[in-house]
C-alpha positions as a LaTeX table, in Angstrom:
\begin{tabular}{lrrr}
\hline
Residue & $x$ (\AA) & $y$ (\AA) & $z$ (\AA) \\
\hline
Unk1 & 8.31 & 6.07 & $-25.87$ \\
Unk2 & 6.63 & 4.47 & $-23.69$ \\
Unk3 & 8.93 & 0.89 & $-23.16$ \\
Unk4 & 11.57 & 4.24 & $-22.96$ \\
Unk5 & 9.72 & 5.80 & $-19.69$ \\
Unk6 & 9.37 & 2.09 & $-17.98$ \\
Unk7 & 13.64 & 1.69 & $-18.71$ \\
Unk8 & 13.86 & 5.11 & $-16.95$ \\
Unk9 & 11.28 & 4.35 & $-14.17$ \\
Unk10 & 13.37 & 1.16 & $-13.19$ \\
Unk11 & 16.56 & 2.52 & $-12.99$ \\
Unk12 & 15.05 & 5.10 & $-10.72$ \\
Unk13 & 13.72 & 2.92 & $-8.83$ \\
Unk14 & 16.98 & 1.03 & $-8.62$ \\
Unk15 & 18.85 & 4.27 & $-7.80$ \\
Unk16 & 16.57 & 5.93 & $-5.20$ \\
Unk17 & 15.50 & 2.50 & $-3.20$ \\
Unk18 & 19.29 & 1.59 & $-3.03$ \\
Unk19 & 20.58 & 5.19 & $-1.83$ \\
Unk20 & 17.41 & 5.21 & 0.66 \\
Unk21 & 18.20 & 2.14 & 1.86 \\
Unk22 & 22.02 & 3.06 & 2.80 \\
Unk23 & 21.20 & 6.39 & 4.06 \\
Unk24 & 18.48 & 4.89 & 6.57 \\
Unk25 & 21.02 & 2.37 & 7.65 \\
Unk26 & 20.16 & 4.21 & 11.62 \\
Unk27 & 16.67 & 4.38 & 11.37 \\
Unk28 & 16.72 & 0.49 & 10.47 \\
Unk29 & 18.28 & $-0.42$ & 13.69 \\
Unk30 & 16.43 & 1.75 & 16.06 \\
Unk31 & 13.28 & 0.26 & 14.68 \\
Unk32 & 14.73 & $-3.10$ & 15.03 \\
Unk33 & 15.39 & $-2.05$ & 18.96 \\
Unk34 & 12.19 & $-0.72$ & 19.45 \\
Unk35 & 10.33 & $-3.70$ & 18.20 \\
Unk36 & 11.86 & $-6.48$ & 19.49 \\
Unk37 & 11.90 & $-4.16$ & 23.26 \\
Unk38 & 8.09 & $-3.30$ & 22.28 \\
Unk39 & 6.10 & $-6.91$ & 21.66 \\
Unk40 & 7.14 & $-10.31$ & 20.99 \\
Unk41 & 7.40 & $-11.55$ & 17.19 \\
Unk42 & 9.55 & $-10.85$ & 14.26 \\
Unk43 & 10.72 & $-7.40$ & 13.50 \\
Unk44 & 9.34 & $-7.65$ & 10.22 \\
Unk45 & 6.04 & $-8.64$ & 8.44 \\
Unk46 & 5.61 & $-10.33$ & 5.59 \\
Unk47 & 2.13 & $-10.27$ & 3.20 \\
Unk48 & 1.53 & $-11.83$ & 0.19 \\
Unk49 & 0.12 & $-8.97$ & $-2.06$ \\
Unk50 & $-0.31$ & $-8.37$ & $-6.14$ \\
Unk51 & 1.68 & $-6.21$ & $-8.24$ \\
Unk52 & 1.56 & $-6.10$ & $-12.34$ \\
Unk53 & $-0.87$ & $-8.38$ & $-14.18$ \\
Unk54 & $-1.94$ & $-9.85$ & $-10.78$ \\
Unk55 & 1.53 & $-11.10$ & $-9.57$ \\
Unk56 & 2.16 & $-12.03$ & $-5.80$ \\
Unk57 & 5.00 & $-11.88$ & $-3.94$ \\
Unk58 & 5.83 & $-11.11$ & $-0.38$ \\
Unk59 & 5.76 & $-7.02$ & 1.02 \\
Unk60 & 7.74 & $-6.17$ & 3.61 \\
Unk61 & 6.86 & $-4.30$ & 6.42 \\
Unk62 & 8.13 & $-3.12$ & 9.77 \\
Unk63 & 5.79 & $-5.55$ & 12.01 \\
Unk64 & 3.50 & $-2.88$ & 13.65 \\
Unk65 & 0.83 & $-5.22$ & 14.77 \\
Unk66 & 0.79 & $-8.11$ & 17.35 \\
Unk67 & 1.58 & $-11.60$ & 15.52 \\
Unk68 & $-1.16$ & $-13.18$ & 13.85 \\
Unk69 & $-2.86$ & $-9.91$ & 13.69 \\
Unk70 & $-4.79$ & $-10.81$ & 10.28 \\
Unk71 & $-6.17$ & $-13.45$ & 11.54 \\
Unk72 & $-7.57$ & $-11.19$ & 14.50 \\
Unk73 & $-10.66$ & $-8.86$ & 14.94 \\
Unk74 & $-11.14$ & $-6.68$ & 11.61 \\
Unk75 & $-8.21$ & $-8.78$ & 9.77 \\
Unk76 & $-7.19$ & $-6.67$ & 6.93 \\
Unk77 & $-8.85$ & $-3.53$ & 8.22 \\
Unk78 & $-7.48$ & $-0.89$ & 10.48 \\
Unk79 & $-9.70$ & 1.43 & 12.44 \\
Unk80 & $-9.01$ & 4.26 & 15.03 \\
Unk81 & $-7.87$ & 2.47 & 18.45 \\
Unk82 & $-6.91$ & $-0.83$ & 17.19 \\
Unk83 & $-6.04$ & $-2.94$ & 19.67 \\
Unk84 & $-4.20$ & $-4.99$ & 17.87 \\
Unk85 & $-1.78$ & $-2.18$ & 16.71 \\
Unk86 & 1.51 & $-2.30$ & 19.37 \\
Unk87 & 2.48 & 1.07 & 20.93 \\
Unk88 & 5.30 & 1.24 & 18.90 \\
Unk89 & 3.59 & 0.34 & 15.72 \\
Unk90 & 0.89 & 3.18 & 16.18 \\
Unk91 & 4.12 & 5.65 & 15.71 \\
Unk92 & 5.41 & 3.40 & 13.06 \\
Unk93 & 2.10 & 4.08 & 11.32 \\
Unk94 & 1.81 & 7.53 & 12.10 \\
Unk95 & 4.87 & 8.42 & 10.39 \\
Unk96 & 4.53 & 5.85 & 7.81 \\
Unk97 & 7.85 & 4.26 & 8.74 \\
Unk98 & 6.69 & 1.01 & 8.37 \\
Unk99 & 6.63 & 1.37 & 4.73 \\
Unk100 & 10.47 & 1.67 & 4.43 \\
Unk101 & 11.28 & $-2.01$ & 4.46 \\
Unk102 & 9.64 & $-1.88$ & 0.91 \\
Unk103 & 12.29 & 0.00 & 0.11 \\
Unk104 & 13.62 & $-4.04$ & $-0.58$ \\
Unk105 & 11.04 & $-4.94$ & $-2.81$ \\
Unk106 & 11.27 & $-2.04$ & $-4.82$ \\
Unk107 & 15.27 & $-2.73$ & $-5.13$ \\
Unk108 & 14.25 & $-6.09$ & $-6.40$ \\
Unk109 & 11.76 & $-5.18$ & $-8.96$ \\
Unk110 & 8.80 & $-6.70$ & $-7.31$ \\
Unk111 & 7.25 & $-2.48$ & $-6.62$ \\
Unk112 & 8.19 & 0.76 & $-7.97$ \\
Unk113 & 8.40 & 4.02 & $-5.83$ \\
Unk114 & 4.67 & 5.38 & $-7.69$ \\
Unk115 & 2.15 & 3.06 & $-8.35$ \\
Unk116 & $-0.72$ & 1.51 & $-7.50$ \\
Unk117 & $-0.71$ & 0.30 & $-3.81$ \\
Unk118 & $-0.45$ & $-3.58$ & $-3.73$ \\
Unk119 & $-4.01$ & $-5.41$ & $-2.44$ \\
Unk120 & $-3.34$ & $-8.33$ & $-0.16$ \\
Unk121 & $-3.65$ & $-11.28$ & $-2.23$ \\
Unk122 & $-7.58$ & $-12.53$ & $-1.51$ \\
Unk123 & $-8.16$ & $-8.39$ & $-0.79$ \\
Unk124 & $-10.48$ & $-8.36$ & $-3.91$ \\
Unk125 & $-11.57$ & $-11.53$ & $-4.20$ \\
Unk126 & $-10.81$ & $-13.73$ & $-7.52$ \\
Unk127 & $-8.37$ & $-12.37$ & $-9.61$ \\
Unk128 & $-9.19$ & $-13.56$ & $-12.67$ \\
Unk129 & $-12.93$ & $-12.86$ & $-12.84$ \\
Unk130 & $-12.46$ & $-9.28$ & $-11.63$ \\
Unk131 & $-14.52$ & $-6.59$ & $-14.14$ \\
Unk132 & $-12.17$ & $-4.56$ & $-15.96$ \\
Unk133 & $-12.26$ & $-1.33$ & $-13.75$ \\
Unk134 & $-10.48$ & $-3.31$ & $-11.44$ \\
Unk135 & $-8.19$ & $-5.16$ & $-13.31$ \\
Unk136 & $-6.60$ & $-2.04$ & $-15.41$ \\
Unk137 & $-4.54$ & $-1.04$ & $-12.10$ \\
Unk138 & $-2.67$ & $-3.97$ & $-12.49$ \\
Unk139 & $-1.67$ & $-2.49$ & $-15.65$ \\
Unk140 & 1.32 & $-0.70$ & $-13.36$ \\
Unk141 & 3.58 & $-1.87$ & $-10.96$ \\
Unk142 & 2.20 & $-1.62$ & $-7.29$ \\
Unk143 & 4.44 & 1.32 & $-5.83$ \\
Unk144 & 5.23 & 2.68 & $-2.30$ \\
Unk145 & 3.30 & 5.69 & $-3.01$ \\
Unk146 & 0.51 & 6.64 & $-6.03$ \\
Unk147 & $-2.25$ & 9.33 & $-6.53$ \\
Unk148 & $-4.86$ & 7.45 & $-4.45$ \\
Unk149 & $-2.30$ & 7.84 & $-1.45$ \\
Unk150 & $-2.33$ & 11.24 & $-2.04$ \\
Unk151 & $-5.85$ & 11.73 & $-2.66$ \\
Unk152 & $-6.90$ & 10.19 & 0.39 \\
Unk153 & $-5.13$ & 7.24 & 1.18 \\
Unk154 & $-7.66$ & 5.16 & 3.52 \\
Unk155 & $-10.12$ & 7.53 & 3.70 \\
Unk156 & $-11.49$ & 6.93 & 0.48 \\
Unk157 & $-13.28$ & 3.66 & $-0.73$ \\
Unk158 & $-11.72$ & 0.99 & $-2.37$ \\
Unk159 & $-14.01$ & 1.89 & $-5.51$ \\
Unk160 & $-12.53$ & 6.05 & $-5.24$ \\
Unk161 & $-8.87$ & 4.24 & $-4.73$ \\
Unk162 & $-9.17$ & 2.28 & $-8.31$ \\
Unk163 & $-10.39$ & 5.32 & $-10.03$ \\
Unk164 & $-7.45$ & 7.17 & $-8.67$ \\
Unk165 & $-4.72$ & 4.23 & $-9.82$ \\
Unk166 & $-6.27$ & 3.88 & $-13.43$ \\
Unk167 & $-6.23$ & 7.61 & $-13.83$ \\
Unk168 & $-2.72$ & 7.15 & $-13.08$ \\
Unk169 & $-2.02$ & 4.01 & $-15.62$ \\
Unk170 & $-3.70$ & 7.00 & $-18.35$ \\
Unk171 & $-1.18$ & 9.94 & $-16.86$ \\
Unk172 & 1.86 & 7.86 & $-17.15$ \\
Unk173 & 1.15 & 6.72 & $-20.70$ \\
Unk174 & 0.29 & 10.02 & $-21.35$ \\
Unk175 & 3.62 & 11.63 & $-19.51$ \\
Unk176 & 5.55 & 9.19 & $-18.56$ \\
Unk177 & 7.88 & 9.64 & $-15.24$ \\
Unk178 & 7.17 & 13.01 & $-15.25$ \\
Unk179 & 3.47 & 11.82 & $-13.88$ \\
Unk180 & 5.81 & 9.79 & $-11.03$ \\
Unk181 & 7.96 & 12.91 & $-10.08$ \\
Unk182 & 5.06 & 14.93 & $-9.23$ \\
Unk183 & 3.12 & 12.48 & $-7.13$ \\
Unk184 & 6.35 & 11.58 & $-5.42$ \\
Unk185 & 6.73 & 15.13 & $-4.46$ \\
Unk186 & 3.10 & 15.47 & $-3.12$ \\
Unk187 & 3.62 & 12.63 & $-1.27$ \\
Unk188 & 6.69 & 14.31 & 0.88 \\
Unk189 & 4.40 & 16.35 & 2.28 \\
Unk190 & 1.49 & 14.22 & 2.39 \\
Unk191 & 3.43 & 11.87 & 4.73 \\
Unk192 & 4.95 & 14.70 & 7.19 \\
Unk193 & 0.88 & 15.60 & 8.10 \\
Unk194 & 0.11 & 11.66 & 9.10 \\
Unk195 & $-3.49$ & 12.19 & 7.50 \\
Unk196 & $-5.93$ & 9.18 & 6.69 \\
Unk197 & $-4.14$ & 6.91 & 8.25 \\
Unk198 & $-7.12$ & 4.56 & 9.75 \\
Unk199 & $-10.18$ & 3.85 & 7.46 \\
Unk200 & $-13.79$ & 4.49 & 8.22 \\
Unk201 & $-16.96$ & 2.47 & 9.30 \\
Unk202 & $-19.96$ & 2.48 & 6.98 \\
Unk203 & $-21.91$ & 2.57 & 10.04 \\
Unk204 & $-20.08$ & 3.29 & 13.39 \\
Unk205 & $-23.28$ & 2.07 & 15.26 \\
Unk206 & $-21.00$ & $-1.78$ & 14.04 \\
Unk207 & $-17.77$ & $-3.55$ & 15.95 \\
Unk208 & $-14.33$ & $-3.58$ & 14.05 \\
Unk209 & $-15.07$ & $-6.94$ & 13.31 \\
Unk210 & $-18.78$ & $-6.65$ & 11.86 \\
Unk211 & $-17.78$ & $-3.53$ & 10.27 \\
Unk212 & $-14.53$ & $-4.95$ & 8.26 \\
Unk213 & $-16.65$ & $-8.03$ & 7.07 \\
Unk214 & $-19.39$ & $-5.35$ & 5.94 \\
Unk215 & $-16.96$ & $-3.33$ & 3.80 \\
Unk216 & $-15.52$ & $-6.67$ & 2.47 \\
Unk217 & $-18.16$ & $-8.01$ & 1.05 \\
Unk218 & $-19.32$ & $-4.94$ & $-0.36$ \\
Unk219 & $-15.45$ & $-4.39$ & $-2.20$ \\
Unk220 & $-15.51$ & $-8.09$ & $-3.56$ \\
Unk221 & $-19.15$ & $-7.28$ & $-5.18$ \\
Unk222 & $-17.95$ & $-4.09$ & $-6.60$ \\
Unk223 & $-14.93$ & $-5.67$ & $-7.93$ \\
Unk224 & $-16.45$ & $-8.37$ & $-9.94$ \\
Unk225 & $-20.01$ & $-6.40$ & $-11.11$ \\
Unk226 & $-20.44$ & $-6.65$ & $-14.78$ \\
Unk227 & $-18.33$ & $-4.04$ & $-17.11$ \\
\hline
\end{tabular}
């Protein structure tokens, strides 16, 4: 049953990312416009990011940030006011719009629609040595959308967020895609009220920059405590 649900969650993802993809055929060139008139860099950005069993490969995104933007003030972290984030990428974000060019990878079998969402490569730290909380997400395809999105999306913890995805991985081998169709259809209107889109400082008395290395060393040290 379960090998049966996977067959049937590919093709849909096959299906819906290809028909998406076509039907947004307008909305890909007046981001394109927008971008290139907003800031100078590529119209797209590229991470390197982990999918099933601890995969990489390369997400797309529209690029909503100035170039070299990870390498900049709170790197992987986004807070309120970021000044790093262009004035059209704050609307990109707000809408989530810079999500669609994953859209791609989901096409090509590198994401599924529901999933966990993909950590940046180094996000967690080691791969292999992670405990086994954090390595039983990986059990799933990384997806566009999943029930930590719609739970809180970044304003929950990374530890909340990996209790969310492996209560997935248990609903879908419990129900299959019948577990994907209903967090896909939460997530419609999860994404028309542009909630939780920044995260949160452990203690706002901190910079972006001494606040993101804060809650990254405290995520790596979760991630790889003792089962």
């Amino acid at each position: 049953m379960m090998r049966l649900n996977l067959y049937i969650k590919r093709i849909f993802d096959i299906v819906s990312s290809f028909i998406a993809i076509i039907l947004l055929l307008p909305v890909w060139i007046g981001v394109t416009i927008a971008i290139k008139k907003d800031s100078p860099g590529p119209v797209f950005f590229r991470q390197t990011r982990r999918t099933k069993d601890g995969k990489v490969f390369q997400m797309l995104k529209f690029r909503s940030m100035v170039v070299n933007a990870e390498n900049m003030g709170a790197g992987l972290f986004n807070y309120q006011n970021d000044p790093r984030v262009t004035k059209v990428g704050r609307k990109l974000r707000d809408t989530s719009v810079d999500e669609f060019p994953q859209l791609f990878n989901i096409l090509f079998g590198s994401m599924s629609v529901v999933g966990p969402r993909p950590c940046v490569k180094y996000e967690l730290g080691d791969f292999d040595t992670l405990n086994s909380k954090y390595k039983k997400r990986f059990q799933m395809k990384a997806g566009l959308t999943g029930l930590a999105q719609i739970k809180g999306r970044n304003d929950i913890t990374w530890d909340d967020k990996v209790t969310y995805d492996n209560q997935y991985v248990d609903a879908f081998n419990k129900f299959g895609v019948l577990e994907d169709v209903k967090i896909l259809f939460l997530s419609v209107f999860k994404a028309f009220k542009s909630e939780n889109i920044y995260e949160n400082k452990e203690d706002d008395s901190l910079n972006d920059e001494e606040a993101a290395k804060r809650a990254e060393e405290e995520i790596i040290r979760i991630a790889h405590m003792p089962d």
